[in-house]
Amino acid sequence: MSKRLRSSEVCADCSAQDPCWASINRGILICDECCSVHRSLGRHISQVRHLKHTPWPPTLLQMVETLYNNGANSIWEHSLLDPASVMSGRRKASPQDKVHPNKAEFIRAKYQMLAFVHRLPCREDDSVTAKDLSKQLHSSVRTGNLETCLRLLSLGAQANFFHPEKGNTPLHVAAKAGQTLQAELLAVYGADPGTQDSNGKTPVDYARQGGHHELAERLVEIQYELTDRLAFYLCGRKPEHKNGQHFVIPQMADRRLSLDLSELAKAAKKKLQSLSNHLFEELAMDVYDEVDRRETDAVWLATQNHSTLVTETTVVPFLPVNPEYSSTRNQGRQKLARFNAHEFATLVIDILSDAKRRQQGNPLTGSKENVELILKSISNQHSSESQDNDQPDYDSVASDEDTDLETNAAKSNRQKSLDSDLSDGPVTAQEYMQVKNALVASEVKIQQLMKVNINLSDELRIMQKKASKLEKQSSVSESDYDNPTTPLELEETGSGRKGRQRSVLWQGEGSIPEDADTAPSSSLPSTEDVIRKTEQITKNIQELLRAAQENKHDSYIPCSERIHVAVTEMAALFPKKPKSELVRTSLRLLTSSAYRLQSECKKTLPVETCPTTDIQLVTQQVIQCAYDIAKAAKQLVTITTKENNN
C-alpha cells in the first residue's frame, strides 16, 4: 500500500525531512540513514518496512501512523526531553551527523540499551511489577489510546498476559471492543490470536460475535502470518483464509531439481519432521526473519543511491545476533544467509509442508535432532563442492568457551520443548530424567559459583595488598594512569547512578566502539582502581547468587542493574581504544556478559505465567553470565597488575 508523505513528517531519530521507512514495533518513522542502523540491530530490536515499496496491511500502517502522530517517539526519548539532559551534554542525533559513529551510537543507546526510557522505581517496597503493568494493559486496550499501551509494553507489560480474575488476555478484550489498532499493536508484541480464554473462545470468536468482521479476518491473517509470509516470498500468493484455505505450498519451478532429491536432502526432511513442536517453531521463526532480511535488502537496494552504497556501511549481510538466543541458534540463523535461492526455497517449502502437517494433527514419531544438522544438510544438497561452515564470515556470537554453557544450552532446548512434546505423545522416562537432572544441576552450579566468587574475593584481597606495596615502591608518574577519554555523565538504566563514558553505555551487545579519531592507547588504569571496581562487581554478583539460591527471582533485575552499573564504571577506567588485544578481549567479554545478564534477568518478569522449569532454565543462564563477568573482571585485574609491574 502506498503512502503520500506529509512535509511535517521528520525522522524520529535525527529529524531529517521526509522519512521513507517505519519501525513497526517502535511506532515511528525514520530516514534512510537511520534505517540502515535499525536494520543492523535485528528484528528483535526494530522491525522496519518501507512506506511505499513494501506491501502493508492497511490497519497495520494506520497503527504506526497513529502512534507516530500521537508522540510515540517521546516514549523512547523520555529523559532527553528533560532540560537537564541538555546541561549534561546529552542530545539526539541531527541530520548532519555522520551515520557512523554518531547516529549509530545514539540509535543503539535509544533502542538497544533503552537509555532514555522512563524507568519505574526498582526498590522492593514500591516497585511496580510486570503483573501490575499487564493488568493496566488489559484495561487500556478497550480504549483507542495506543500510546498508553505502547508505553506499558515498553515498561514490561506482557501482550499475552492471562488475567487470573477476568480469565482472558488483552487481545480478547481488544477484539471484543472492536479495537483494531490495539489488536495490531498487541500482535506486533507477540499476542496470539489463537489463545483461548476461560470459556474456550479465541479473540477471533469475540470479534465475530461483536460484528467486527474485518477485525476477525485480520486476526486470522495474523494467526497465519508466518506461513503466509513464507508462501508469498516464494510465489507472490497468499491463501484464501475466508474460504478455509490456510496454506499455500509452492512447487519448484525447475521440476528436475525438485525431483532429484539426494539422500542428504531426504535425511534433512526426516530430521525436520522429527523436531519437537518447540524446536520446529524456532526454526520457522528464524527462516521468517531471514525472509524479512532478504526482502528488505531487495527494497533497500532498489531505493538507494547506488553511488553511496560502496562507502556507507549499510549492508546487513546476515541476521544480527539476538542475545536472548543461544550461541548455537545465533550461528544457525546467520548461516541461513549462505543458502542460495534454490537451497533456501527448498527449506521454506519443507517448513510450509511440515507446518501444514502439524496444524492438521498428523503425528510423526522420531528422535529429536539438532537444527544445525538440518541446515547443514539442506545447504549441501545441491552444492558441487562442500563449504567450510566454520569460516569467520559472521558477527561474533556469545562464546561457548566453557562446556558447561554448551551443555546448559542443550539442556535448555530439551527442557523448553517438553511442553510441546506432551502434545506429541507420552513423556518417556529419559525425558523426565533430563528435566530432573537439569534442575539438580542448576542448584549445583549455584553452589559452585558461590565458591568461585569466594575464591575470587580472596585472590583480589591478596592482589590488592601486593599492588599497594608495588605502587609505594614504583616511581611511575601519575599521568601514566590517567584515562585518556573525556568523562561524560550518563544516567544508568533503572538505577539513578552515573556512568562516566559514552562509548561504554552505547556499546550495545558489548562491542568496543571503534573511533577513527582516537589512536590506540597503551596506558592502563592503576591496579588499585581496577581491584576496587572488581570488588564491587564481585559483591553484586554474590548478592545475585544469594537471590538465586533463595529463589528470590524478583531480585534478579535490580541485582543485574547494579552489576551493569559496576561493569560500566570499571570499563570506563580503560581507554576507549586499548592497544592490548588481551584488554580488548576481556573488556568485550565483561560488557557483553553484563548485557546478556540483564536480558536473561528480564525473562523473570512474568513469574506468575512461567512454570518452575522455565525459571530454573533462566537461573542457569543468569549464573553463567555472572560467571563470565567474574572471569573477565579477574582477567583485567591480572593483566593490569602484570602491565603496571613491568
XYZ file of C-alpha atoms in Angstrom:
646
model
C 0.000 0.000 0.000
C 1.445 3.360 -0.974
C 1.568 6.383 1.274
C 1.935 10.085 0.483
C 4.318 11.688 2.950
C 3.410 14.998 4.512
C 6.011 17.752 4.738
C 5.603 17.872 8.532
C 6.933 14.353 8.949
C 10.513 14.033 10.178
C 12.768 11.157 11.171
C 12.230 10.186 14.807
C 15.975 9.720 15.371
C 17.686 12.604 13.560
C 14.781 14.890 12.464
C 15.616 14.587 8.746
C 12.721 15.555 6.448
C 10.518 13.065 4.584
C 11.268 9.731 6.280
C 10.634 6.769 3.965
C 10.739 3.905 6.473
C 8.791 2.872 9.546
C 9.794 0.933 12.646
C 6.615 -1.004 13.367
C 7.257 -2.074 16.943
C 8.550 1.379 17.938
C 5.709 3.299 16.277
C 7.994 5.748 14.479
C 9.061 6.908 11.007
C 12.767 7.024 10.102
C 15.010 8.187 7.261
C 17.236 6.033 5.036
C 20.396 6.581 7.059
C 18.819 5.824 10.422
C 17.038 2.845 8.901
C 20.407 1.336 7.966
C 21.280 1.295 11.671
C 17.874 -0.074 12.692
C 18.322 -2.965 10.257
C 21.700 -3.825 11.758
C 20.108 -4.137 15.220
C 17.847 -7.025 14.205
C 14.075 -7.538 14.222
C 14.083 -8.226 17.966
C 15.013 -4.545 18.388
C 13.353 -2.863 15.402
C 11.026 -4.172 12.672
C 11.385 -1.910 9.628
C 9.267 -1.565 6.482
C 9.443 0.843 3.580
C 6.397 3.100 3.458
C 5.946 2.939 -0.327
C 7.702 -0.155 -1.656
C 6.564 -2.767 0.864
C 3.040 -4.262 0.998
C 1.169 -3.038 4.080
C -1.970 -4.384 5.715
C -3.966 -1.114 5.883
C -4.697 -1.336 9.607
C -1.034 -2.020 10.448
C 0.033 1.118 8.599
C -2.755 3.053 10.323
C -1.494 1.801 13.689
C 2.043 3.060 13.002
C 0.770 6.419 11.723
C -1.414 6.867 14.800
C 1.436 6.133 17.184
C 3.798 8.448 15.293
C 1.305 11.312 15.208
C 0.491 10.903 18.919
C 4.104 11.199 20.026
C 5.223 7.598 20.464
C 8.809 8.797 19.994
C 8.654 10.546 23.383
C 8.458 7.084 24.981
C 11.918 6.218 23.661
C 13.360 9.718 24.304
C 11.743 10.434 27.680
C 14.837 11.613 29.560
C 16.080 13.653 26.576
C 13.016 15.876 26.942
C 14.299 16.890 30.409
C 16.121 20.270 30.232
C 18.792 18.760 32.486
C 19.829 16.463 29.658
C 20.975 19.480 27.644
C 23.145 20.598 30.543
C 24.769 17.169 30.739
C 25.634 17.229 27.039
C 23.189 14.515 26.026
C 21.361 15.201 22.789
C 19.693 13.334 19.948
C 21.287 12.946 16.548
C 20.890 15.596 13.830
C 20.545 15.198 10.041
C 24.111 16.495 9.571
C 25.672 13.882 11.872
C 27.616 11.007 10.358
C 25.865 7.643 10.324
C 28.893 6.058 11.985
C 29.583 6.579 14.781
C 27.207 9.449 15.684
C 23.774 8.276 14.561
C 24.602 4.627 15.150
C 25.666 5.224 18.760
C 22.574 7.291 19.507
C 20.174 4.779 17.947
C 21.774 1.848 19.772
C 21.525 3.709 23.065
C 17.914 4.668 22.358
C 16.508 1.288 21.325
C 19.018 -1.393 22.301
C 20.033 -0.080 25.718
C 16.756 1.839 26.289
C 18.945 4.546 27.804
C 16.322 7.295 27.613
C 13.148 5.383 28.518
C 11.329 6.343 31.713
C 12.148 3.826 34.430
C 9.888 2.731 37.243
C 11.258 2.576 40.804
C 13.326 -0.538 41.456
C 13.108 -0.637 45.242
C 11.246 -3.650 46.526
C 8.849 -1.641 48.697
C 7.318 0.416 45.873
C 8.193 -1.360 42.642
C 5.529 -1.872 40.018
C 5.519 -5.474 38.879
C 5.025 -6.809 35.382
C 1.703 -8.212 36.581
C 0.513 -4.729 37.575
C 1.606 -3.321 34.213
C -0.069 -6.182 32.366
C -3.325 -5.592 34.237
C -3.164 -1.916 33.232
C -2.606 -3.014 29.634
C -5.566 -5.393 29.928
C -7.788 -2.426 30.860
C -6.286 0.088 28.420
C -6.789 -1.906 25.210
C -10.560 -1.424 25.354
C -9.889 2.262 24.553
C -8.278 3.814 21.484
C -5.288 5.200 23.386
C -2.470 3.424 21.558
C 0.438 5.367 23.006
C -0.582 4.441 26.577
C -0.487 0.774 25.642
C 2.871 1.146 23.867
C 4.262 2.836 26.973
C 3.060 -0.060 29.150
C 4.556 -2.592 26.732
C 7.861 -0.693 26.763
C 7.907 -0.930 30.572
C 7.447 -4.691 30.559
C 3.707 -5.382 30.255
C 3.063 -8.762 28.628
C 0.959 -8.838 25.442
C -0.092 -12.457 26.144
C -0.919 -11.831 29.816
C -3.755 -14.085 31.018
C -5.820 -12.143 33.574
C -6.455 -14.502 36.523
C -9.770 -12.859 37.506
C -11.103 -11.998 34.040
C -9.952 -15.281 32.506
C -8.757 -13.790 29.214
C -5.928 -11.854 27.525
C -5.653 -8.212 26.359
C -6.268 -9.382 22.775
C -9.619 -10.900 23.825
C -10.584 -7.516 25.306
C -9.468 -5.541 22.239
C -11.278 -7.920 19.869
C -14.499 -7.770 21.863
C -14.338 -3.964 21.901
C -13.565 -3.791 18.177
C -10.255 -2.012 18.776
C -8.495 -2.988 15.566
C -5.398 -0.833 16.041
C -4.916 -2.101 19.595
C -5.101 -5.647 18.218
C -2.415 -4.765 15.660
C -0.143 -3.365 18.371
C -0.621 -6.376 20.646
C 0.112 -8.729 17.742
C 3.354 -6.883 16.958
C 4.399 -7.543 20.562
C 3.611 -11.244 20.297
C -0.065 -11.609 21.233
C -1.501 -14.893 19.928
C -4.908 -14.682 18.176
C -5.383 -18.420 18.754
C -5.287 -18.219 22.569
C -8.443 -19.466 24.275
C -9.988 -17.735 27.273
C -11.535 -19.496 30.268
C -14.654 -20.155 28.147
C -12.645 -21.751 25.349
C -13.110 -18.807 22.962
C -10.428 -17.050 20.916
C -10.141 -13.327 20.084
C -11.389 -14.238 16.586
C -14.583 -15.632 18.124
C -15.240 -12.423 20.077
C -14.582 -10.219 17.056
C -17.159 -12.187 15.043
C -19.692 -12.162 17.862
C -19.358 -8.383 18.129
C -19.908 -7.915 14.418
C -16.327 -6.782 13.834
C -15.891 -8.967 10.769
C -12.933 -7.102 9.229
C -11.102 -7.365 12.541
C -11.907 -11.081 12.720
C -10.471 -11.612 9.230
C -7.363 -9.622 10.101
C -6.838 -11.683 13.273
C -6.940 -14.867 11.202
C -4.306 -13.359 8.874
C -2.145 -12.530 11.888
C -2.545 -16.089 13.168
C -1.094 -17.433 9.905
C 1.321 -14.546 9.295
C 4.449 -16.705 9.408
C 3.383 -19.283 6.831
C 1.650 -16.631 4.700
C 4.856 -14.590 4.543
C 6.934 -17.625 3.557
C 4.488 -18.616 0.805
C 4.269 -15.048 -0.550
C 8.065 -14.832 -0.650
C 8.247 -17.832 -2.997
C 5.204 -17.433 -5.223
C 3.701 -13.983 -4.572
C 0.423 -15.523 -3.417
C -1.318 -15.943 -0.083
C -4.015 -18.461 0.895
C -7.716 -17.513 0.900
C -8.424 -17.690 4.605
C -12.056 -16.613 4.032
C -12.610 -19.810 2.086
C -10.954 -22.010 4.690
C -7.681 -22.291 2.798
C -4.878 -21.623 5.271
C -1.780 -22.917 3.468
C -0.181 -22.448 0.052
C 2.628 -24.900 -0.685
C 4.626 -23.627 -3.698
C 6.269 -26.029 -6.148
C 9.784 -25.769 -7.524
C 9.959 -24.007 -10.873
C 12.625 -26.470 -12.013
C 10.976 -29.889 -11.750
C 14.248 -31.690 -12.413
C 15.848 -30.200 -9.322
C 12.782 -30.816 -7.171
C 12.664 -34.475 -8.197
C 16.392 -35.023 -7.871
C 16.403 -35.353 -4.097
C 19.677 -36.621 -2.705
C 19.855 -38.943 0.272
C 21.160 -35.985 2.275
C 18.085 -33.912 1.397
C 15.759 -36.772 2.317
C 17.563 -37.159 5.639
C 17.227 -33.440 6.297
C 13.492 -33.579 5.659
C 13.113 -36.501 8.062
C 15.042 -34.624 10.717
C 12.840 -31.588 10.186
C 9.718 -33.713 10.647
C 11.093 -35.303 13.817
C 11.768 -31.974 15.551
C 9.621 -31.216 18.590
C 6.975 -28.550 18.026
C 9.019 -26.054 20.023
C 12.230 -26.521 18.025
C 10.295 -26.541 14.755
C 8.694 -23.214 15.700
C 12.121 -21.751 16.495
C 13.478 -22.835 13.100
C 10.391 -21.475 11.314
C 10.739 -18.114 13.087
C 14.417 -17.933 12.140
C 13.571 -18.628 8.483
C 10.836 -15.958 8.699
C 13.463 -13.460 9.919
C 15.751 -14.445 7.035
C 12.905 -13.924 4.546
C 12.329 -10.476 6.040
C 16.045 -9.688 5.762
C 16.191 -10.752 2.103
C 13.025 -8.884 1.130
C 14.106 -5.735 2.961
C 17.523 -5.993 1.307
C 15.857 -6.052 -2.112
C 13.792 -2.951 -1.295
C 16.853 -1.257 0.183
C 18.994 -1.798 -2.904
C 16.163 -0.667 -5.195
C 15.569 2.598 -3.358
C 19.100 3.756 -2.510
C 21.541 5.980 -4.330
C 23.923 3.285 -5.537
C 26.917 5.619 -5.512
C 26.728 5.770 -1.711
C 26.387 2.035 -1.183
C 30.110 1.486 -1.654
C 31.185 3.965 1.012
C 28.450 3.582 3.626
C 28.439 0.519 5.881
C 24.728 -0.044 5.398
C 24.710 -3.681 4.317
C 23.149 -6.313 6.593
C 24.702 -9.499 5.166
C 23.108 -11.904 7.662
C 20.781 -11.930 10.664
C 22.169 -9.858 13.566
C 22.841 -11.582 16.877
C 19.915 -11.823 19.277
C 21.369 -12.005 22.814
C 18.289 -13.829 24.081
C 19.099 -16.823 21.858
C 21.787 -19.422 22.445
C 25.045 -19.105 20.521
C 24.175 -22.286 18.590
C 20.894 -20.810 17.430
C 22.502 -17.488 16.513
C 25.137 -19.267 14.457
C 22.451 -21.291 12.660
C 20.466 -18.098 11.948
C 23.498 -16.425 10.413
C 24.281 -19.433 8.216
C 20.858 -19.074 6.565
C 22.353 -16.190 4.574
C 24.673 -18.664 2.807
C 21.775 -20.547 1.231
C 21.409 -19.807 -2.468
C 17.935 -19.197 -3.908
C 17.211 -22.863 -4.612
C 18.529 -24.145 -1.280
C 16.564 -21.541 0.640
C 13.404 -22.265 -1.363
C 13.800 -25.966 -0.558
C 13.975 -25.203 3.152
C 10.974 -22.847 3.000
C 8.839 -25.415 1.144
C 9.792 -28.133 3.635
C 8.810 -25.862 6.528
C 5.483 -24.937 4.914
C 4.695 -28.609 4.243
C 5.517 -29.658 7.774
C 3.674 -26.694 9.307
C 0.545 -27.827 7.471
C 1.047 -31.408 8.646
C 1.476 -30.336 12.261
C -1.510 -27.979 12.144
C -3.696 -30.762 10.839
C -2.512 -33.047 13.632
C -0.687 -35.720 11.628
C 1.910 -37.073 14.082
C 5.325 -38.441 13.244
C 7.480 -40.261 15.746
C 11.225 -39.929 15.776
C 14.214 -38.695 17.681
C 14.864 -35.002 18.162
C 17.785 -33.875 16.005
C 19.867 -30.754 16.150
C 18.536 -27.940 13.936
C 22.151 -27.272 12.895
C 22.267 -30.673 11.151
C 19.127 -29.831 9.187
C 20.549 -26.513 7.991
C 23.831 -28.144 7.025
C 22.082 -30.964 5.162
C 19.858 -28.669 3.100
C 22.667 -26.239 2.289
C 24.769 -29.099 0.920
C 22.152 -30.941 -1.113
C 22.801 -29.117 -4.426
C 26.383 -27.907 -3.840
C 29.037 -29.298 -6.145
C 31.694 -28.814 -3.503
C 31.455 -28.630 0.257
C 31.789 -25.346 2.096
C 33.673 -24.695 5.284
C 30.922 -23.869 7.745
C 33.378 -22.596 10.307
C 34.903 -19.721 8.383
C 34.509 -16.386 10.215
C 32.001 -14.726 7.890
C 29.625 -13.710 10.658
C 29.181 -11.485 13.686
C 30.752 -12.750 16.873
C 28.266 -14.842 18.810
C 28.292 -15.298 22.589
C 31.243 -17.623 23.179
C 30.789 -21.172 24.383
C 34.282 -21.367 25.868
C 33.049 -23.453 28.780
C 31.491 -26.806 28.038
C 29.062 -26.137 30.868
C 27.388 -23.381 28.831
C 27.047 -25.629 25.793
C 25.618 -28.368 27.995
C 23.186 -25.942 29.587
C 22.090 -24.683 26.156
C 21.416 -28.255 25.029
C 19.501 -28.973 28.219
C 17.613 -25.710 27.763
C 16.469 -26.739 24.284
C 15.365 -30.158 25.527
C 13.522 -28.764 28.521
C 11.849 -25.914 26.649
C 10.432 -28.404 24.187
C 8.925 -30.579 26.917
C 5.529 -28.870 26.850
C 5.379 -29.298 23.082
C 6.383 -32.942 23.400
C 3.415 -33.569 25.662
C 1.081 -32.962 22.735
C 3.044 -35.346 20.514
C 2.883 -38.351 22.825
C 3.686 -39.580 26.326
C 6.809 -38.315 28.076
C 9.470 -41.006 28.305
C 11.367 -41.804 31.482
C 14.517 -40.499 29.792
C 12.941 -37.097 29.065
C 11.676 -36.879 32.623
C 15.133 -37.623 33.995
C 16.674 -34.984 31.720
C 14.422 -32.317 33.240
C 15.009 -33.590 36.776
C 18.787 -33.697 36.309
C 18.804 -30.187 34.870
C 17.046 -28.840 37.962
C 19.597 -30.545 40.207
C 22.453 -29.235 38.026
C 21.153 -25.699 38.459
C 21.477 -25.902 42.243
C 24.951 -27.480 41.953
C 26.021 -24.668 39.609
C 24.872 -22.075 42.151
C 26.993 -23.713 44.848
C 29.997 -23.847 42.514
C 29.647 -20.172 41.593
C 29.390 -19.197 45.247
C 32.719 -20.956 45.862
C 34.265 -19.334 42.767
C 33.281 -15.876 43.980
C 34.603 -16.522 47.482
C 37.930 -17.622 45.968
C 37.920 -14.594 43.679
C 37.390 -12.272 46.653
C 40.321 -13.866 48.475
C 42.543 -13.544 45.406
C 41.540 -9.907 44.997
C 42.473 -9.100 48.577
C 45.891 -10.716 48.118
C 46.458 -8.903 44.811
C 45.358 -5.623 46.364
C 47.960 -5.965 49.122
C 50.652 -6.774 46.552
C 49.566 -3.858 44.360
C 49.721 -1.415 47.283
C 53.277 -2.480 48.087
C 54.339 -2.237 44.448
C 52.783 1.192 43.981
C 54.638 2.521 47.000
C 57.906 1.271 45.504
C 57.122 2.376 41.974
C 58.341 5.646 40.555
C 55.914 5.646 37.665
C 54.340 9.071 37.166
C 50.703 9.584 37.971
C 49.947 10.592 34.384
C 50.541 7.008 33.258
C 47.315 6.030 34.992
C 45.154 8.754 33.512
C 42.178 7.724 31.419
C 42.691 9.485 28.064
C 38.991 9.792 27.370
C 36.657 12.620 28.290
C 34.210 11.669 31.046
C 30.548 12.157 30.201
C 27.795 11.663 32.745
C 25.040 9.378 31.621
C 22.019 8.207 33.553
C 22.268 4.430 34.020
C 19.190 2.414 33.128
C 16.898 1.980 36.112
C 19.459 2.865 38.770
C 19.861 6.626 39.018
C 23.642 6.145 39.266
C 26.083 7.663 36.780
C 28.359 6.095 34.213
C 31.402 8.008 33.047
C 31.912 7.260 29.387
C 29.533 7.490 26.455
C 31.181 4.732 24.475
C 30.655 2.284 27.332
C 26.913 2.929 27.653
C 26.352 2.894 23.915
C 28.257 -0.284 23.233
C 25.138 -2.382 22.596
C 25.998 -6.045 22.961
C 29.407 -5.428 24.387
C 31.465 -4.452 21.349
C 34.119 -1.821 21.939
C 33.267 1.055 19.559
C 35.889 1.953 17.016
C 36.621 5.674 16.945
C 38.628 6.849 13.966
C 39.672 9.992 15.846
C 41.129 8.071 18.790
C 44.547 6.457 18.469
C 45.130 3.119 20.234
C 46.316 3.735 23.789
C 48.700 1.537 25.760
C 48.042 3.318 29.074
C 46.087 1.384 31.680
C 44.386 2.403 34.933
C 46.060 1.752 38.263
C 45.824 -1.760 39.626
C 44.263 -0.405 42.812
C 41.396 1.241 40.884
C 40.717 -1.918 38.884
C 40.724 -4.065 42.024
C 38.344 -1.669 43.778
C 35.851 -1.838 40.888
C 36.243 -5.611 40.655
C 35.421 -5.950 44.339
C 32.205 -4.017 43.737
C 31.319 -6.302 40.838
C 32.067 -9.381 42.951
C 29.938 -8.083 45.819
C 26.993 -7.549 43.466
C 27.436 -10.989 41.909
C 27.379 -12.594 45.344
C 24.136 -10.762 46.069
C 22.655 -12.117 42.822
C 23.778 -15.664 43.610
C 22.220 -15.471 47.066
C 18.966 -14.400 45.425
C 19.222 -17.382 43.076
C 19.928 -19.741 45.941
C 16.925 -18.438 47.893
C 14.653 -18.407 44.801
C 14.132 -14.640 45.076
C 13.559 -14.224 41.355
C 12.125 -10.711 41.714
C 15.576 -9.587 42.918
C 17.272 -10.638 39.659
C 16.584 -7.422 37.747
C 17.727 -4.919 40.428
C 20.819 -7.095 41.074
C 21.636 -7.240 37.352
C 21.271 -3.469 37.060
C 23.704 -2.923 39.939
C 26.139 -5.327 38.265
C 25.713 -3.455 34.962
C 26.500 -0.133 36.678
C 29.607 -1.604 38.311
C 30.745 -3.121 34.997
C 30.180 0.202 33.204
C 32.234 2.051 35.809
C 35.035 -0.489 35.551
C 35.077 -0.402 31.743
C 35.206 3.405 31.911
C 38.608 3.182 33.633
C 40.174 1.835 30.452
C 40.977 3.732 27.228
C 38.315 3.863 24.537
C 40.670 2.011 22.207
C 43.067 -0.172 24.201
C 46.217 -1.179 22.350
C 46.380 -4.578 24.036
C 44.333 -7.299 22.347
C 44.022 -9.069 25.716
C 42.473 -5.972 27.273
C 40.048 -5.554 24.364
C 39.002 -9.208 24.557
C 38.463 -9.086 28.312
C 36.505 -5.828 28.119
C 34.356 -7.288 25.366
C 33.592 -10.376 27.460
C 32.907 -8.224 30.537
C 30.459 -5.816 28.881
C 28.706 -8.333 26.638
C 28.156 -10.670 29.593
C 26.661 -7.823 31.632
C 24.345 -7.008 28.734
C 23.285 -10.653 28.387
C 22.765 -10.870 32.140
C 20.241 -8.040 32.000
C 18.438 -9.700 29.083
C 18.223 -13.015 30.946
C 17.009 -11.395 34.175
C 14.193 -9.621 32.310
C 12.769 -13.038 31.482
C 11.762 -13.419 35.145
C 9.232 -10.570 34.930
C 6.109 -12.681 34.171
C 6.832 -15.067 37.043
C 3.179 -15.953 37.513
C 2.877 -17.277 33.941
C 6.066 -19.366 33.855
C 6.367 -22.971 35.065
C 9.089 -23.648 37.639
C 11.155 -25.400 34.964
C 11.383 -22.207 32.890
C 12.561 -20.184 35.893
C 15.262 -22.763 36.572
C 16.428 -22.526 32.965
C 16.645 -18.746 33.239
C 18.553 -19.143 36.509
C 21.106 -21.350 34.774
C 21.734 -18.696 32.131
C 21.878 -15.929 34.779
C 24.509 -17.887 36.710
C 26.525 -18.491 33.545
C 26.500 -14.764 32.698
C 27.592 -13.928 36.257
C 30.426 -16.438 35.951
C 31.585 -14.850 32.657
C 31.553 -11.380 34.252
C 33.613 -12.580 37.226
C 36.049 -14.328 34.896
C 36.514 -11.237 32.702
C 36.990 -8.979 35.736
C 39.636 -11.312 37.102
C 41.418 -11.303 33.720
C 41.514 -7.496 33.721
C 42.947 -7.432 37.238
C 45.641 -9.919 36.227
C 46.516 -8.047 33.022
C 46.609 -4.648 34.734
C 48.768 -5.927 37.592
C 51.224 -7.519 35.183
C 51.461 -4.496 32.858
C 51.823 -1.970 35.671
C 54.578 -4.023 37.276
C 56.648 -4.151 34.071
